[in-house]
């Protein structure tokens, strides 16, 4: 299959590009390095200094004997180039990951909120038009987020909900209650994509993904130049990756608030498999298909306990600290999300086991000297505006 990966330089995009390339797909990456730009601007960096995209691809092509190609393009600013890429490459599937992924970045201030929504919403809208112009039959796999739903006091269905109201009924998009301007950008994308499916017959799978964790994949282990960008700062570091880094340095785990807030989680290697499943079994024309992409639901306290337990077996001194929650989010809330499509299509879930945490702790121990502990405490406050 010809697969176009938008955002192929990122935490998910790069391992996904290698994974699909190894499986024999013809992979073409597009990226504009926005994340690397924001890293430089915010003074945060990956722990493992990932190589440039050019070096990564060169190394991959040498080590694997396969061939990934790439184009540097900003899909939100340069629709003409995006149109040309689609016209020339004629992909069977497009995996769209080319979005600003950080909730805290989007809450820094007005210009960061606008950057996030401009990049994400306009990029996706340009993509919808480029598809309509040059490959209306293509299957678009779009990375959404579980955070689009928020924490409703009812079960979270998989994208759609059947509602009976005043004697009538309908199946509608599940109500959304995003927790940041970043999460809201994904809601706007979903609205636009569902409209394009309903109106123009596009075929889309929206992957409403939980919080991702992980350090390496089978392909990234093949050569040091293939390392996956790993963040632990409050801007780009997700909670499990942060806790593991904090434990490595003997810093207390930074639980926000009382730690009862529950989220859905997924291991990086499972993400790759989920995308593979989605592209192998595409959505139908006119179908806006939603998969809730996670494998388990845990509270922050449960995460902290698991990391502390694993750390102790390595003789790490792991303590847990409850700090003031910088976000506006529910604590002590109901959370139960449905996820049946991906397991039904063949996903074999990985869980956050002690062995998996130990593997990540061991990987990070090699980078101990590069951890900057001043990046652990959160500074971005949801209410400071
Ligand atoms: N949290 C802590 N301590 C920390 C960091 C986070 O207690 O040191 C808590 C937060 O308060 C929050 C939870 O952990 O309740 C998750 O925070 P996060 O920073 O790991 O994740 P989030 O900001 O929600 O965003 C991440 C990705 C985003 C993706 C989303 C999936 O950055 O791209 O869309 O996870 S989800 O959360 O399901 O919406």
CSV table of C-alpha atoms and ligand atoms in Angstrom, one decimal:
chain,number,residue,atom,x,y,z
A,1,UNK,CA,0.0,0.0,0.0
A,2,UNK,CA,1.1,3.6,-0.6
A,3,UNK,CA,0.9,5.4,2.8
A,4,UNK,CA,1.4,9.1,3.2
A,5,UNK,CA,2.4,9.9,6.8
A,6,UNK,CA,1.8,13.6,7.7
A,7,UNK,CA,3.9,14.4,10.8
A,8,UNK,CA,6.4,11.6,10.2
A,9,UNK,CA,9.1,13.2,12.3
A,10,UNK,CA,7.3,13.0,15.6
A,11,UNK,CA,7.0,10.7,18.6
A,12,UNK,CA,4.4,8.5,16.9
A,13,UNK,CA,5.1,9.5,13.2
A,14,UNK,CA,8.7,8.3,13.1
A,15,UNK,CA,8.2,4.8,14.7
A,16,UNK,CA,5.0,4.4,12.6
A,17,UNK,CA,6.9,5.2,9.4
A,18,UNK,CA,9.6,2.6,10.2
A,19,UNK,CA,7.0,0.0,11.2
A,20,UNK,CA,4.9,0.4,8.1
A,21,UNK,CA,8.0,0.5,5.9
A,22,UNK,CA,9.2,-2.7,7.4
A,23,UNK,CA,5.8,-4.3,6.7
A,24,UNK,CA,6.4,-3.6,3.0
A,25,UNK,CA,4.3,-0.5,2.6
A,26,UNK,CA,5.6,2.4,0.4
A,27,UNK,CA,6.0,5.2,3.0
A,28,UNK,CA,6.3,8.9,2.1
A,29,UNK,CA,6.7,11.3,5.1
A,30,UNK,CA,5.7,15.0,5.2
A,31,UNK,CA,6.7,17.2,8.1
A,32,UNK,CA,7.4,20.9,8.7
A,33,UNK,CA,9.3,20.4,12.0
A,34,UNK,CA,6.9,22.5,14.0
A,35,UNK,CA,7.5,20.4,17.1
A,36,UNK,CA,11.3,20.9,16.8
A,37,UNK,CA,10.6,24.7,16.4
A,38,UNK,CA,8.4,24.8,19.6
A,39,UNK,CA,11.0,22.8,21.5
A,40,UNK,CA,13.6,25.5,20.6
A,41,UNK,CA,11.3,28.3,21.5
A,42,UNK,CA,10.2,26.8,24.8
A,43,UNK,CA,13.7,25.7,25.8
A,44,UNK,CA,12.7,22.0,26.1
A,45,UNK,CA,14.5,19.1,24.5
A,46,UNK,CA,14.3,15.3,24.1
A,47,UNK,CA,16.4,13.3,26.4
A,48,UNK,CA,17.9,11.1,23.7
A,49,UNK,CA,18.7,13.8,21.0
A,50,UNK,CA,17.0,12.2,18.0
A,51,UNK,CA,18.8,12.6,14.7
A,52,UNK,CA,17.5,14.9,12.0
A,53,UNK,CA,14.8,13.5,9.8
A,54,UNK,CA,17.3,13.2,6.9
A,55,UNK,CA,19.7,11.2,9.0
A,56,UNK,CA,17.0,9.0,10.4
A,57,UNK,CA,15.7,8.2,6.9
A,58,UNK,CA,19.1,7.6,5.5
A,59,UNK,CA,19.9,5.2,8.3
A,60,UNK,CA,16.6,3.4,8.0
A,61,UNK,CA,17.0,2.9,4.3
A,62,UNK,CA,20.5,1.5,4.8
A,63,UNK,CA,19.6,-0.8,7.8
A,64,UNK,CA,16.3,-2.0,6.5
A,65,UNK,CA,17.0,-2.2,2.8
A,66,UNK,CA,13.6,-0.4,2.4
A,67,UNK,CA,13.0,3.1,1.1
A,68,UNK,CA,11.2,5.9,2.9
A,69,UNK,CA,10.9,9.2,1.0
A,70,UNK,CA,10.0,12.6,2.4
A,71,UNK,CA,8.9,16.1,1.6
A,72,UNK,CA,9.3,19.1,4.0
A,73,UNK,CA,6.0,20.9,3.8
A,74,UNK,CA,3.7,22.9,6.1
A,75,UNK,CA,0.2,21.6,5.3
A,76,UNK,CA,-1.5,24.4,7.1
A,77,UNK,CA,0.4,27.2,5.3
A,78,UNK,CA,1.2,25.7,1.9
A,79,UNK,CA,-1.9,24.0,0.5
A,80,UNK,CA,-0.5,24.1,-3.1
A,81,UNK,CA,2.4,21.9,-2.1
A,82,UNK,CA,0.0,19.6,-0.2
A,83,UNK,CA,-2.2,19.3,-3.4
A,84,UNK,CA,0.9,18.5,-5.4
A,85,UNK,CA,2.1,15.8,-3.0
A,86,UNK,CA,-1.3,14.1,-3.1
A,87,UNK,CA,-1.5,14.4,-6.9
A,88,UNK,CA,2.0,12.9,-7.5
A,89,UNK,CA,2.0,10.2,-4.8
A,90,UNK,CA,-1.7,9.1,-5.1
A,91,UNK,CA,-1.7,7.3,-1.7
A,92,UNK,CA,-4.0,4.5,-0.7
A,93,UNK,CA,-4.0,5.7,2.9
A,94,UNK,CA,-3.1,9.0,4.6
A,95,UNK,CA,-2.2,8.9,8.2
A,96,UNK,CA,-2.6,12.5,9.6
A,97,UNK,CA,-0.4,13.2,12.7
A,98,UNK,CA,0.8,16.6,11.6
A,99,UNK,CA,-0.7,18.5,14.6
A,100,UNK,CA,0.6,20.5,17.5
A,101,UNK,CA,0.1,17.8,20.2
A,102,UNK,CA,0.6,19.6,23.5
A,103,UNK,CA,-2.3,20.7,25.8
A,104,UNK,CA,-0.1,22.8,28.1
A,105,UNK,CA,1.5,24.6,25.1
A,106,UNK,CA,-2.0,25.5,23.8
A,107,UNK,CA,-2.8,27.0,27.3
A,108,UNK,CA,0.3,29.2,27.5
A,109,UNK,CA,-1.4,32.2,26.1
A,110,UNK,CA,-3.4,33.7,23.2
A,111,UNK,CA,-0.7,33.3,20.5
A,112,UNK,CA,0.0,29.7,21.4
A,113,UNK,CA,-3.8,28.8,21.4
A,114,UNK,CA,-4.1,30.4,18.0
A,115,UNK,CA,-0.9,28.7,16.7
A,116,UNK,CA,-2.4,25.4,17.8
A,117,UNK,CA,-5.8,25.9,16.3
A,118,UNK,CA,-4.5,27.5,13.1
A,119,UNK,CA,-2.0,24.7,12.6
A,120,UNK,CA,-4.3,21.8,13.5
A,121,UNK,CA,-7.7,23.0,12.2
A,122,UNK,CA,-6.5,24.7,9.0
A,123,UNK,CA,-4.0,21.9,8.2
A,124,UNK,CA,-6.9,19.4,8.4
A,125,UNK,CA,-9.2,21.6,6.3
A,126,UNK,CA,-6.5,22.0,3.6
A,127,UNK,CA,-6.1,18.2,3.7
A,128,UNK,CA,-9.9,17.7,3.2
A,129,UNK,CA,-9.8,20.0,0.1
A,130,UNK,CA,-6.6,18.3,-1.3
A,131,UNK,CA,-8.2,14.9,-0.9
A,132,UNK,CA,-11.4,16.2,-2.7
A,133,UNK,CA,-9.2,17.6,-5.5
A,134,UNK,CA,-6.8,14.7,-6.1
A,135,UNK,CA,-7.7,11.5,-4.4
A,136,UNK,CA,-11.4,11.4,-3.1
A,137,UNK,CA,-11.2,7.6,-2.7
A,138,UNK,CA,-8.3,7.7,-0.3
A,139,UNK,CA,-8.8,6.4,3.3
A,140,UNK,CA,-7.8,9.1,5.8
A,141,UNK,CA,-6.7,7.9,9.3
A,142,UNK,CA,-6.7,10.9,11.5
A,143,UNK,CA,-5.2,11.1,15.0
A,144,UNK,CA,-7.8,12.4,17.4
A,145,UNK,CA,-7.8,12.2,21.2
A,146,UNK,CA,-9.8,10.7,24.0
A,147,UNK,CA,-9.6,14.2,25.5
A,148,UNK,CA,-12.2,15.3,23.0
A,149,UNK,CA,-14.8,13.7,25.2
A,150,UNK,CA,-13.6,15.1,28.5
A,151,UNK,CA,-14.9,13.3,31.6
A,152,UNK,CA,-18.7,12.9,31.2
A,153,UNK,CA,-20.7,11.3,33.9
A,154,UNK,CA,-21.9,8.7,31.5
A,155,UNK,CA,-20.1,5.9,29.5
A,156,UNK,CA,-18.1,7.3,26.6
A,157,UNK,CA,-19.2,5.5,23.4
A,158,UNK,CA,-17.0,5.0,20.4
A,159,UNK,CA,-17.6,8.3,18.6
A,160,UNK,CA,-21.3,8.0,18.1
A,161,UNK,CA,-24.2,7.7,20.6
A,162,UNK,CA,-27.8,6.6,20.0
A,163,UNK,CA,-30.1,9.1,21.7
A,164,UNK,CA,-33.9,8.9,22.4
A,165,UNK,CA,-35.3,12.3,23.1
A,166,UNK,CA,-38.9,13.4,23.5
A,167,UNK,CA,-40.2,10.3,21.7
A,168,UNK,CA,-37.8,10.5,18.8
A,169,UNK,CA,-34.3,9.0,18.3
A,170,UNK,CA,-31.1,9.5,16.3
A,171,UNK,CA,-27.5,8.4,16.2
A,172,UNK,CA,-25.3,11.5,16.7
A,173,UNK,CA,-21.7,12.3,17.3
A,174,UNK,CA,-20.9,11.8,21.0
A,175,UNK,CA,-21.0,15.1,22.9
A,176,UNK,CA,-17.6,16.7,23.4
A,177,UNK,CA,-16.1,18.5,26.3
A,178,UNK,CA,-12.4,19.2,25.6
A,179,UNK,CA,-10.0,20.0,28.4
A,180,UNK,CA,-7.8,22.5,26.6
A,181,UNK,CA,-7.6,24.6,23.4
A,182,UNK,CA,-5.4,21.8,22.0
A,183,UNK,CA,-8.1,19.2,22.7
A,184,UNK,CA,-10.7,21.6,21.3
A,185,UNK,CA,-8.7,21.8,18.0
A,186,UNK,CA,-9.2,18.0,17.7
A,187,UNK,CA,-13.0,18.4,18.2
A,188,UNK,CA,-13.1,21.0,15.4
A,189,UNK,CA,-11.2,18.6,13.2
A,190,UNK,CA,-13.6,15.8,13.9
A,191,UNK,CA,-16.6,18.1,13.1
A,192,UNK,CA,-15.0,19.1,9.7
A,193,UNK,CA,-14.1,15.5,8.8
A,194,UNK,CA,-17.5,14.1,9.6
A,195,UNK,CA,-19.0,16.8,7.4
A,196,UNK,CA,-16.7,15.9,4.5
A,197,UNK,CA,-17.7,12.2,4.9
A,198,UNK,CA,-21.4,13.0,5.0
A,199,UNK,CA,-21.3,15.6,2.2
A,200,UNK,CA,-18.5,14.4,-0.2
A,201,UNK,CA,-18.3,10.7,0.5
A,202,UNK,CA,-14.9,10.8,2.1
A,203,UNK,CA,-13.7,7.8,4.1
A,204,UNK,CA,-12.2,8.6,7.5
A,205,UNK,CA,-11.1,6.8,10.6
A,206,UNK,CA,-10.7,9.1,13.6
A,207,UNK,CA,-8.5,7.5,16.2
A,208,UNK,CA,-9.5,8.9,19.6
A,209,UNK,CA,-6.3,8.0,21.3
A,210,UNK,CA,-5.5,7.8,25.0
A,211,UNK,CA,-2.3,9.1,26.6
A,212,UNK,CA,0.7,7.3,25.0
A,213,UNK,CA,3.8,6.0,26.8
A,214,UNK,CA,6.9,4.2,25.6
A,215,UNK,CA,10.6,4.6,24.8
A,216,UNK,CA,11.5,2.2,22.0
A,217,UNK,CA,10.0,0.0,19.3
A,218,UNK,CA,11.4,-3.1,17.5
A,219,UNK,CA,12.5,-0.9,14.6
A,220,UNK,CA,14.1,2.0,16.7
A,221,UNK,CA,16.3,-0.6,18.5
A,222,UNK,CA,18.0,-1.4,15.1
A,223,UNK,CA,20.3,1.6,15.2
A,224,UNK,CA,21.0,4.5,17.6
A,225,UNK,CA,20.2,7.0,14.8
A,226,UNK,CA,16.7,5.6,14.7
A,227,UNK,CA,15.8,6.7,18.3
A,228,UNK,CA,12.3,8.0,19.0
A,229,UNK,CA,12.0,11.5,20.5
A,230,UNK,CA,11.4,11.1,24.2
A,231,UNK,CA,10.1,14.1,26.3
A,232,UNK,CA,9.7,14.4,30.0
A,233,UNK,CA,9.0,18.2,30.3
A,234,UNK,CA,5.6,19.5,31.0
A,235,UNK,CA,5.0,20.7,27.4
A,236,UNK,CA,5.6,17.5,25.5
A,237,UNK,CA,6.1,14.8,28.1
A,238,UNK,CA,3.1,12.6,28.8
A,239,UNK,CA,2.4,11.6,32.3
A,240,UNK,CA,3.9,8.0,32.4
A,241,UNK,CA,7.0,9.1,30.5
A,242,UNK,CA,7.4,12.0,33.0
A,243,UNK,CA,6.9,9.7,36.1
A,244,UNK,CA,9.5,7.2,34.7
A,245,UNK,CA,12.0,10.0,34.2
A,246,UNK,CA,11.4,11.5,37.6
A,247,UNK,CA,11.9,8.1,39.2
A,248,UNK,CA,15.2,7.7,37.3
A,249,UNK,CA,16.5,10.9,38.9
A,250,UNK,CA,15.1,10.2,42.4
A,251,UNK,CA,12.8,13.2,42.0
A,252,UNK,CA,9.3,12.8,43.6
A,253,UNK,CA,6.6,11.9,41.2
A,254,UNK,CA,4.5,15.0,40.3
A,255,UNK,CA,0.9,13.9,40.8
A,256,UNK,CA,-1.4,16.9,39.9
A,257,UNK,CA,-4.1,17.4,42.5
A,258,UNK,CA,-5.4,14.5,44.5
A,259,UNK,CA,-4.5,12.1,41.6
A,260,UNK,CA,-7.9,10.5,41.3
A,261,UNK,CA,-8.3,11.8,37.8
A,262,UNK,CA,-8.7,8.8,35.4
A,263,UNK,CA,-7.4,8.7,31.8
A,264,UNK,CA,-7.1,6.0,29.1
A,265,UNK,CA,-3.6,4.8,28.1
A,266,UNK,CA,-1.9,3.0,25.3
A,267,UNK,CA,1.6,1.7,24.7
A,268,UNK,CA,3.5,3.1,21.8
A,269,UNK,CA,4.0,-0.2,20.0
A,270,UNK,CA,0.2,-0.8,20.3
A,271,UNK,CA,-0.4,2.6,18.6
A,272,UNK,CA,1.5,1.3,15.5
A,273,UNK,CA,-0.5,-1.9,15.4
A,274,UNK,CA,-3.8,0.1,15.7
A,275,UNK,CA,-2.9,2.3,12.7
A,276,UNK,CA,-1.9,-0.8,10.7
A,277,UNK,CA,-5.3,-2.3,11.6
A,278,UNK,CA,-7.1,0.9,10.5
A,279,UNK,CA,-5.3,1.1,7.1
A,280,UNK,CA,-5.8,-2.6,6.4
A,281,UNK,CA,-9.5,-2.4,7.0
A,282,UNK,CA,-10.5,1.0,5.7
A,283,UNK,CA,-13.7,3.0,6.4
A,284,UNK,CA,-16.4,2.9,3.7
A,285,UNK,CA,-17.2,5.8,1.5
A,286,UNK,CA,-19.4,8.3,3.4
A,287,UNK,CA,-18.3,6.7,6.7
A,288,UNK,CA,-16.8,8.7,9.6
A,289,UNK,CA,-15.6,5.8,11.7
A,290,UNK,CA,-14.3,6.4,15.2
A,291,UNK,CA,-12.0,4.1,17.2
A,292,UNK,CA,-11.4,4.7,20.9
A,293,UNK,CA,-7.7,3.9,20.8
A,294,UNK,CA,-6.5,2.8,24.2
A,295,UNK,CA,-6.0,-0.4,26.1
A,296,UNK,CA,-6.5,0.4,29.8
A,297,UNK,CA,-8.0,3.1,32.1
A,298,UNK,CA,-6.0,4.1,35.2
A,299,UNK,CA,-6.0,7.0,37.7
A,300,UNK,CA,-2.9,9.1,38.2
A,301,UNK,CA,-2.5,7.6,41.7
A,302,UNK,CA,-2.5,4.1,40.2
A,303,UNK,CA,0.2,5.1,37.7
A,304,UNK,CA,2.4,6.7,40.4
A,305,UNK,CA,2.0,3.5,42.5
A,306,UNK,CA,3.0,1.3,39.6
A,307,UNK,CA,6.1,3.4,38.8
A,308,UNK,CA,7.1,3.6,42.5
A,309,UNK,CA,6.8,-0.2,42.9
A,310,UNK,CA,9.0,-0.9,39.8
A,311,UNK,CA,11.5,1.8,40.9
A,312,UNK,CA,11.9,0.1,44.3
A,313,UNK,CA,12.9,-3.2,42.7
A,314,UNK,CA,15.9,-1.3,41.1
A,315,UNK,CA,16.6,0.3,44.5
A,316,UNK,CA,15.5,3.7,43.3
A,317,UNK,CA,14.2,6.0,46.0
A,318,UNK,CA,10.8,6.9,44.6
A,319,UNK,CA,8.5,9.2,46.5
A,320,UNK,CA,5.1,10.6,45.4
A,321,UNK,CA,4.2,14.2,45.8
A,322,UNK,CA,0.7,15.7,45.3
A,323,UNK,CA,1.2,19.2,43.9
A,324,UNK,CA,-1.4,21.9,43.2
A,325,UNK,CA,-3.1,20.9,39.9
A,326,UNK,CA,-2.2,23.5,37.3
A,327,UNK,CA,-5.1,22.4,35.1
A,328,UNK,CA,-8.8,22.8,35.3
A,329,UNK,CA,-10.0,19.2,35.2
A,330,UNK,CA,-12.3,17.0,37.2
A,331,UNK,CA,-10.9,14.9,40.1
A,332,UNK,CA,-13.1,12.2,41.8
A,333,UNK,CA,-15.1,11.7,38.6
A,334,UNK,CA,-16.8,8.9,36.7
A,335,UNK,CA,-14.8,7.6,33.7
A,336,UNK,CA,-15.7,4.6,31.6
A,337,UNK,CA,-14.9,4.5,27.9
A,338,UNK,CA,-15.9,1.8,25.4
A,339,UNK,CA,-13.2,0.4,23.1
A,340,UNK,CA,-14.3,-2.6,21.1
A,341,UNK,CA,-13.6,-1.9,17.5
A,342,UNK,CA,-9.8,-2.3,17.6
A,343,UNK,CA,-9.8,-5.5,19.7
A,344,UNK,CA,-12.5,-6.9,17.4
A,345,UNK,CA,-10.2,-6.2,14.4
A,346,UNK,CA,-7.3,-8.0,16.0
A,347,UNK,CA,-5.5,-5.7,18.5
A,348,UNK,CA,-3.8,-7.7,21.2
A,349,UNK,CA,-3.4,-5.2,24.0
A,350,UNK,CA,-0.2,-4.5,26.0
A,351,UNK,CA,-0.7,-3.4,29.6
A,352,UNK,CA,1.5,-1.2,31.9
A,353,UNK,CA,3.1,-4.1,33.7
A,354,UNK,CA,6.0,-4.1,36.1
A,355,UNK,CA,8.3,-5.6,33.4
A,356,UNK,CA,7.3,-2.9,30.9
A,357,UNK,CA,8.0,-0.1,33.4
A,358,UNK,CA,11.4,-1.7,34.3
A,359,UNK,CA,12.3,-1.9,30.6
A,360,UNK,CA,11.6,1.9,30.3
A,361,UNK,CA,13.5,2.7,33.5
A,362,UNK,CA,16.5,0.7,32.2
A,363,UNK,CA,16.4,2.6,28.9
A,364,UNK,CA,16.3,5.9,30.7
A,365,UNK,CA,19.1,5.1,33.1
A,366,UNK,CA,21.5,5.5,30.1
A,367,UNK,CA,20.4,9.2,29.8
A,368,UNK,CA,20.4,10.0,33.5
A,369,UNK,CA,23.0,12.7,33.0
A,370,UNK,CA,20.9,14.5,30.4
A,371,UNK,CA,17.8,14.9,32.6
A,372,UNK,CA,17.2,18.5,33.7
A,373,UNK,CA,15.2,18.3,36.9
A,374,UNK,CA,14.1,22.0,36.5
A,375,UNK,CA,11.7,20.7,33.8
A,376,UNK,CA,9.6,18.5,36.2
A,377,UNK,CA,7.5,21.1,38.0
A,378,UNK,CA,4.6,22.5,35.9
A,379,UNK,CA,4.5,26.2,35.1
A,380,UNK,CA,1.6,26.5,32.7
A,381,UNK,CA,-1.6,27.2,34.6
A,382,UNK,CA,-5.0,26.8,32.9
A,383,UNK,CA,-6.4,29.8,34.9
A,384,UNK,CA,-3.6,32.3,34.5
A,385,UNK,CA,-5.2,34.5,31.8
B,1,LIG,N1,-0.5,14.7,35.1
B,1,LIG,C1,0.0,14.6,36.4
B,1,LIG,N2,1.3,14.8,36.6
B,1,LIG,C2,2.2,15.2,35.5
B,1,LIG,C3,1.7,15.3,34.2
B,1,LIG,C4,0.3,15.0,34.1
B,1,LIG,O1,-0.7,14.3,37.3
B,1,LIG,O2,3.4,15.4,35.8
B,1,LIG,C5,-1.9,14.4,34.8
B,1,LIG,C6,-2.7,15.5,34.2
B,1,LIG,O3,-3.3,16.3,35.2
B,1,LIG,C7,-3.8,14.8,33.4
B,1,LIG,C8,-3.1,13.4,33.0
B,1,LIG,O4,-1.9,13.3,33.9
B,1,LIG,O5,-4.9,14.5,34.2
B,1,LIG,C9,-2.7,13.3,31.6
B,1,LIG,O6,-1.8,14.4,31.3
B,1,LIG,P1,-0.8,14.3,30.1
B,1,LIG,O7,0.1,15.5,30.1
B,1,LIG,O8,-0.1,13.0,30.1
B,1,LIG,O9,-1.8,14.2,28.8
B,1,LIG,P2,-2.6,15.3,28.1
B,1,LIG,O10,-2.2,16.7,28.4
B,1,LIG,O11,-4.0,15.0,28.3
B,1,LIG,O12,-2.2,15.1,26.6
B,1,LIG,C10,-1.6,13.9,26.1
B,1,LIG,C11,-0.9,14.2,24.8
B,1,LIG,C12,-2.0,14.6,23.7
B,1,LIG,C13,-3.0,13.5,23.7
B,1,LIG,C14,-3.6,13.2,25.0
B,1,LIG,C15,-4.6,12.0,25.1
B,1,LIG,O13,0.1,15.2,24.9
B,1,LIG,O14,-1.4,14.8,22.5
B,1,LIG,O15,-4.1,13.9,22.8
B,1,LIG,O16,-2.5,12.9,25.9
B,1,LIG,S1,-5.9,12.3,26.2
B,1,LIG,O17,-5.3,12.7,27.5
B,1,LIG,O18,-6.6,11.0,26.4
B,1,LIG,O19,-6.7,13.3,25.7
